[in-house]
Coordinates of C-alpha atoms and ligand atoms in Angstrom, one line a residue:
M23 CA 35.7 133.5 47.3
G24 CA 37.3 135.4 44.4
D25 CA 38.2 131.9 43.0
G26 CA 34.6 131.1 42.3
P27 CA 34.5 131.5 38.5
V28 CA 37.8 129.7 38.0
M29 CA 36.6 126.7 40.0
S30 CA 33.4 126.5 38.0
M31 CA 35.3 126.6 34.7
N32 CA 37.6 123.9 36.0
R33 CA 34.5 121.8 36.8
L34 CA 33.4 122.1 33.2
L35 CA 36.7 121.7 31.5
L36 CA 38.0 118.7 33.4
P37 CA 35.5 116.1 32.2
C38 CA 35.9 117.4 28.6
L39 CA 39.6 117.0 28.7
L40 CA 39.4 113.6 30.2
L41 CA 37.0 112.5 27.5
L42 CA 39.3 113.9 24.7
L43 CA 42.2 112.1 26.3
C44 CA 40.4 108.8 26.4
V45 CA 39.4 109.0 22.7
G46 CA 42.9 110.1 21.7
C47 CA 44.8 107.4 23.5
G48 CA 42.8 104.6 21.7
G49 CA 41.2 103.1 24.8
S50 CA 38.9 100.2 24.5
E51 CA 35.7 102.2 24.1
P52 CA 36.0 103.2 20.4
A53 CA 37.1 99.7 19.2
E54 CA 34.0 98.1 20.8
T55 CA 31.6 100.7 19.3
E56 CA 33.0 99.8 15.8
P57 CA 30.8 96.8 14.7
A58 CA 32.9 93.9 13.3
S59 CA 30.5 93.4 10.4
A60 CA 31.5 96.8 9.0
T61 CA 35.0 95.6 8.1
P62 CA 35.4 94.6 4.4
A63 CA 36.9 91.2 5.3
A64 CA 33.5 90.1 6.8
E65 CA 31.6 90.9 3.6
P66 CA 30.9 88.0 1.2
A67 CA 33.7 87.6 -1.3
A68 CA 32.9 88.8 -4.8
P69 CA 32.4 85.8 -7.2
P70 CA 35.7 85.0 -9.1
V71 CA 35.5 86.0 -12.7
R72 CA 38.8 84.6 -13.9
W73 CA 38.8 81.5 -16.1
A74 CA 41.6 79.3 -17.4
I75 CA 42.0 76.3 -19.6
A76 CA 44.9 74.0 -20.7
I77 CA 44.9 71.0 -23.1
H78 CA 47.3 68.3 -24.1
G79 CA 47.5 66.1 -27.2
G80 CA 50.1 63.6 -25.8
A81 CA 53.7 63.5 -24.7
L82 CA 56.3 63.2 -27.4
S83 CA 59.6 61.2 -27.4
V84 CA 60.5 62.8 -30.7
V85 CA 59.7 66.4 -31.8
R86 CA 59.5 66.6 -35.6
P87 CA 60.3 69.7 -37.5
D88 CA 57.8 72.5 -36.9
L89 CA 56.5 72.5 -40.4
E90 CA 55.4 68.8 -40.1
Q91 CA 53.5 69.8 -36.9
Q92 CA 51.4 72.5 -38.4
D93 CA 48.3 70.2 -38.6
Y94 CA 48.6 69.4 -34.9
R95 CA 49.0 73.0 -34.0
A96 CA 45.8 73.9 -35.9
A97 CA 43.9 71.0 -34.4
L98 CA 45.0 71.9 -30.9
E99 CA 44.0 75.6 -31.4
T100 CA 40.5 74.6 -32.7
A101 CA 40.0 72.4 -29.6
L102 CA 41.3 75.1 -27.3
R103 CA 39.0 77.7 -28.8
T104 CA 36.0 75.4 -28.2
G105 CA 36.8 75.5 -24.5
T106 CA 37.5 79.3 -24.4
V107 CA 34.1 80.1 -25.9
I108 CA 32.3 78.0 -23.3
L109 CA 34.3 79.5 -20.4
E110 CA 34.2 83.1 -21.7
R111 CA 30.4 82.9 -21.7
G112 CA 30.2 81.7 -18.1
G113 CA 29.8 78.0 -19.0
T114 CA 31.1 75.3 -16.6
S115 CA 34.5 73.8 -16.5
L116 CA 32.9 70.3 -16.9
D117 CA 31.3 71.3 -20.2
A118 CA 34.5 72.9 -21.4
V119 CA 36.5 69.7 -20.6
E120 CA 34.0 67.4 -22.2
Q121 CA 33.5 69.4 -25.4
V122 CA 37.2 70.0 -25.9
I123 CA 38.0 66.3 -25.5
R124 CA 35.1 65.4 -27.9
V125 CA 36.7 67.6 -30.6
L126 CA 40.1 65.9 -30.1
E127 CA 38.4 62.4 -30.0
D128 CA 36.8 63.1 -33.4
D129 CA 40.2 64.1 -34.9
A130 CA 42.0 61.1 -36.3
K131 CA 45.4 62.8 -35.6
F132 CA 45.1 62.0 -31.9
N133 CA 45.2 58.8 -30.0
A134 CA 41.7 59.0 -28.6
G135 CA 38.3 58.1 -30.1
K136 CA 38.8 58.1 -33.9
G137 CA 42.6 57.5 -34.4
A138 CA 43.1 55.4 -31.3
V139 CA 46.1 53.1 -31.4
F140 CA 45.8 49.3 -31.8
T141 CA 46.2 46.6 -29.2
S142 CA 48.4 43.6 -29.8
A143 CA 45.2 41.8 -31.0
G144 CA 44.5 44.4 -33.6
T145 CA 41.6 46.0 -31.8
N146 CA 41.0 49.5 -30.5
E147 CA 40.2 49.7 -26.8
L148 CA 39.4 53.1 -25.4
D149 CA 39.8 54.6 -21.9
A150 CA 38.5 57.9 -20.5
S151 CA 37.8 59.7 -17.3
I152 CA 36.4 63.0 -16.0
M153 CA 36.4 64.7 -12.6
D154 CA 34.4 67.5 -11.0
G155 CA 36.6 69.5 -8.6
R156 CA 33.6 71.0 -6.9
T157 CA 32.2 67.8 -5.5
L158 CA 35.0 65.2 -6.2
A159 CA 32.4 63.4 -8.3
C160 CA 34.1 61.4 -11.1
G161 CA 33.4 58.9 -13.8
A162 CA 35.7 56.5 -15.8
V163 CA 35.4 53.9 -18.5
T164 CA 38.0 51.4 -19.8
G165 CA 38.2 48.9 -22.7
V166 CA 35.3 50.3 -24.8
T167 CA 35.3 49.4 -28.4
T168 CA 32.0 50.8 -29.8
V169 CA 31.4 54.2 -28.1
K170 CA 32.2 57.1 -30.4
N171 CA 33.1 59.6 -27.6
P172 CA 34.3 57.8 -24.4
I173 CA 34.7 61.1 -22.5
S174 CA 30.9 61.6 -22.7
L175 CA 30.4 58.1 -21.5
A176 CA 32.7 58.8 -18.5
R177 CA 30.6 61.9 -17.7
R178 CA 27.4 59.8 -17.8
V179 CA 29.0 57.4 -15.4
M180 CA 29.7 60.3 -13.1
E181 CA 26.3 61.9 -13.4
D182 CA 23.8 59.1 -14.1
S183 CA 25.1 56.0 -12.3
R184 CA 25.8 55.2 -8.7
H185 CA 29.4 54.1 -9.6
V186 CA 32.6 55.7 -10.8
F187 CA 34.3 53.1 -13.1
F188 CA 32.8 50.8 -15.7
A189 CA 34.7 48.4 -17.9
G190 CA 34.2 46.7 -21.3
Q191 CA 30.8 45.2 -22.0
G192 CA 29.2 46.7 -19.0
A193 CA 30.4 50.2 -20.0
E194 CA 29.0 49.6 -23.5
A195 CA 25.7 48.4 -22.2
F196 CA 25.5 51.5 -20.0
A197 CA 26.3 53.6 -23.1
R198 CA 23.4 52.1 -25.0
Q199 CA 21.1 52.6 -22.1
Q200 CA 22.1 56.2 -22.0
G201 CA 21.5 56.7 -25.7
L202 CA 25.1 57.6 -26.5
R203 CA 26.4 57.3 -30.1
I204 CA 27.4 53.7 -30.8
V205 CA 29.7 52.9 -33.8
D206 CA 31.0 49.8 -35.5
P207 CA 34.5 49.0 -34.1
R208 CA 35.8 49.6 -37.7
Y209 CA 35.1 53.3 -37.2
F210 CA 38.2 53.6 -35.1
F211 CA 40.5 52.1 -37.8
T212 CA 43.2 54.4 -39.3
Q213 CA 45.9 53.2 -41.7
D214 CA 48.8 54.8 -40.0
R215 CA 47.9 53.4 -36.5
W216 CA 47.6 50.0 -38.2
E217 CA 51.0 50.3 -39.8
A218 CA 52.5 51.4 -36.5
L219 CA 51.2 48.2 -34.9
Q220 CA 52.6 46.0 -37.7
K221 CA 56.0 47.8 -37.3
Q222 CA 55.9 47.3 -33.6
L223 CA 54.9 43.6 -33.9
Q224 CA 57.9 43.0 -36.2
Q225 CA 60.4 44.9 -34.2
D226 CA 59.7 44.3 -30.6
G227 CA 57.4 41.3 -30.3
A228 CA 55.1 42.0 -27.4
E229 CA 56.6 45.3 -26.2
P230 CA 54.0 48.1 -26.0
V231 CA 55.0 51.5 -27.2
A232 CA 54.7 54.6 -25.0
A233 CA 55.0 58.1 -26.4
G234 CA 56.2 58.4 -30.0
D235 CA 56.3 61.4 -32.4
K236 CA 52.5 61.5 -32.5
Q237 CA 51.2 59.3 -29.7
G238 CA 48.4 61.8 -29.0
T239 CA 46.5 60.9 -25.8
V240 CA 44.3 63.9 -25.1
G241 CA 43.4 65.8 -21.9
C242 CA 41.9 69.0 -20.7
V243 CA 41.8 70.9 -17.4
A244 CA 39.7 74.1 -16.7
L245 CA 38.7 76.7 -14.2
D246 CA 35.3 78.4 -14.8
R247 CA 34.1 81.8 -13.8
H248 CA 32.2 80.2 -10.9
G249 CA 35.5 79.1 -9.4
N250 CA 35.1 75.4 -10.2
L251 CA 37.8 73.1 -11.5
A252 CA 37.4 70.0 -13.8
A253 CA 39.8 67.6 -15.5
G254 CA 39.4 64.9 -18.2
T255 CA 41.6 62.5 -20.2
S256 CA 40.9 60.2 -23.1
T257 CA 43.1 57.7 -24.9
G258 CA 43.5 54.5 -26.9
G259 CA 46.4 53.6 -24.6
L260 CA 49.6 52.2 -25.9
T261 CA 50.2 50.6 -29.4
N262 CA 50.5 46.9 -29.0
K263 CA 49.1 46.8 -25.4
R264 CA 48.2 43.4 -24.1
F265 CA 44.7 42.0 -23.5
G266 CA 42.8 44.0 -20.9
R267 CA 45.6 46.3 -20.2
I268 CA 44.4 49.5 -18.5
G269 CA 46.6 52.6 -18.4
D270 CA 46.5 55.7 -16.2
S271 CA 44.1 57.8 -18.3
P272 CA 40.9 56.3 -16.8
V273 CA 42.4 55.9 -13.3
I274 CA 41.3 58.7 -11.0
G275 CA 44.3 60.0 -9.1
A276 CA 46.8 58.7 -11.7
G277 CA 46.0 60.3 -15.1
T278 CA 43.2 62.6 -14.0
Y279 CA 42.3 64.5 -10.8
A280 CA 40.4 67.6 -9.8
S281 CA 39.7 69.3 -6.5
N282 CA 38.6 72.8 -5.9
R283 CA 40.9 72.7 -2.9
S284 CA 44.0 72.6 -5.1
C285 CA 44.0 72.0 -8.9
A286 CA 42.9 70.0 -11.9
I287 CA 45.4 67.7 -13.6
S288 CA 45.5 65.5 -16.7
G289 CA 48.6 63.4 -17.6
T290 CA 50.1 61.7 -20.6
G291 CA 52.9 59.2 -20.9
K292 CA 53.8 55.7 -19.6
G293 CA 50.6 54.8 -17.9
E294 CA 52.1 52.2 -15.6
E295 CA 54.5 54.8 -14.1
F296 CA 51.7 57.3 -13.7
I297 CA 49.6 54.7 -11.8
R298 CA 52.6 53.6 -9.6
N299 CA 53.3 57.2 -8.6
A300 CA 49.6 58.4 -8.3
V301 CA 50.8 61.3 -10.3
A302 CA 47.7 63.5 -10.6
H303 CA 46.7 63.1 -7.0
D304 CA 50.2 63.6 -5.8
I305 CA 50.4 67.0 -7.4
A306 CA 47.1 68.0 -5.8
A307 CA 48.2 66.7 -2.4
L308 CA 51.5 68.7 -2.5
M309 CA 49.4 71.8 -3.1
E310 CA 46.8 71.0 -0.5
Y311 CA 49.0 69.7 2.3
K312 CA 52.3 71.5 1.7
Q313 CA 51.0 74.7 0.1
L314 CA 53.2 74.4 -2.9
T315 CA 52.3 76.4 -6.0
L316 CA 50.9 74.3 -8.9
Q317 CA 54.1 74.8 -10.9
R318 CA 56.3 73.7 -8.1
A319 CA 54.1 70.7 -7.2
A320 CA 54.0 69.6 -10.9
E321 CA 57.8 69.9 -11.2
E322 CA 58.3 68.0 -8.0
V323 CA 56.3 65.0 -9.3
V324 CA 57.1 65.1 -13.0
L325 CA 60.8 66.1 -12.9
R326 CA 61.9 64.5 -9.6
K327 CA 59.6 61.6 -8.9
L328 CA 59.0 60.3 -12.5
R329 CA 62.0 59.4 -14.7
P330 CA 63.1 61.2 -17.9
G331 CA 60.9 60.0 -20.8
D332 CA 57.9 59.0 -18.7
G333 CA 55.6 61.8 -19.8
G334 CA 54.0 65.0 -18.6
V335 CA 51.0 66.8 -17.2
I336 CA 48.8 69.9 -17.7
G337 CA 47.2 71.6 -14.7
V338 CA 45.2 74.6 -13.7
A339 CA 45.0 75.8 -10.1
R340 CA 42.1 77.4 -8.3
D341 CA 43.8 80.8 -8.7
G342 CA 43.8 80.4 -12.4
S343 CA 47.5 79.7 -12.8
I344 CA 48.4 77.1 -15.4
A345 CA 51.3 74.6 -15.5
M346 CA 52.5 72.3 -18.4
V347 CA 55.4 70.2 -17.2
F348 CA 56.9 67.2 -19.0
N349 CA 60.1 65.1 -19.0
T350 CA 59.9 64.0 -22.6
Q351 CA 61.2 65.8 -25.7
G352 CA 57.9 67.6 -26.1
M353 CA 54.2 67.6 -25.4
F354 CA 51.4 68.8 -27.7
R355 CA 49.8 71.4 -25.5
G356 CA 47.9 74.6 -25.3
A357 CA 46.7 77.2 -22.8
A358 CA 44.3 80.1 -22.6
D359 CA 42.8 82.3 -20.0
S360 CA 40.7 85.4 -19.3
T361 CA 43.7 87.7 -19.5
G362 CA 43.8 87.1 -23.3
R363 CA 46.6 84.4 -23.2
L364 CA 46.2 81.8 -26.0
E365 CA 49.1 79.7 -27.0
V366 CA 49.9 76.3 -28.5
L367 CA 53.2 74.7 -27.9
I368 CA 55.0 71.5 -28.9
G369 CA 58.7 71.4 -28.0
K370 CA 60.5 72.6 -24.9
D371 CA 60.3 76.3 -25.6
Ligands
LIG429 N1 49.0 57.4 -20.7 C1 48.5 56.6 -21.7 C2 48.4 55.2 -21.3 O1 49.4 54.7 -20.7 C3 49.3 56.8 -23.0 C4 49.7 58.2 -23.4 O2 49.5 59.1 -22.7 O3 50.3 58.3 -24.5 O4 47.5 54.5 -21.7

């Protein structure tokens, strides 16, 4: 009888102790009461704010003394800054790629647009391509002789036609329909490219020339603040190229490729080798299927699959990293990103 109060206290304390034990030992109850949607991982990711851009102005078999390259450095920096302004303000990677390449096409120092090299027949036949990494949409043109800015024509093919690749007269008819700037073929004439052809014809007969000391095919790759990648390439091809020859620059997967799943790539060098090895797509595939970093994927293809002297690539990955890899003596190139990086390089350093 005298045990009465103790018993009633026990009756009260026992359930409380059991409840405390259950919470303390991490039983299933508390986990289930925590809603999954409250964890940070389930919230929508914040939009990426990083941007990055890289450009090239051609692979070089000979690197001339730095002083002689000053004009090229300045021209590359001007083009690079055109792209950085667009990306900094939240513009698209496609706009950056197109506008940067237009600047380089209008500069006679580079082998694209004004300043393109001559074919064996003494004509200028221009190639260009562009690709949108967000949708895999792409556009390319080859063998155009009257379109002032082939990269803009490639973009129109991508955005305003049902096709991806237009050649020669058809490409030019489409350019006229689109109201793009048409020029007389003589617009593309430059004295030093003409002399390079004459020298080539005397020395090697029909041999086309790959990278020289100022070959100057141009390309641009970019990642915008919206997380989208784009790539573009524009060229006059090789000095002394034969009738109808098409290089890698307008061939999607060879000289140009972009996919938001991996990276954006633009190449320069011996076009035939870049086509045989599907260079640009191969780098993207190594990233996508083998999870290689951009740098490692580019090295795998450019340094191990291609042969020394074949050329190089620029690339930007979806994480904003940049790679510029070549197996020639040098490559006119530049890179910039939202961390404040801005550099123009020519030789191996
Ligand atoms: N890849 C270009 C072509 O073969 C030339 C170059 O990049 O210099 O047409």
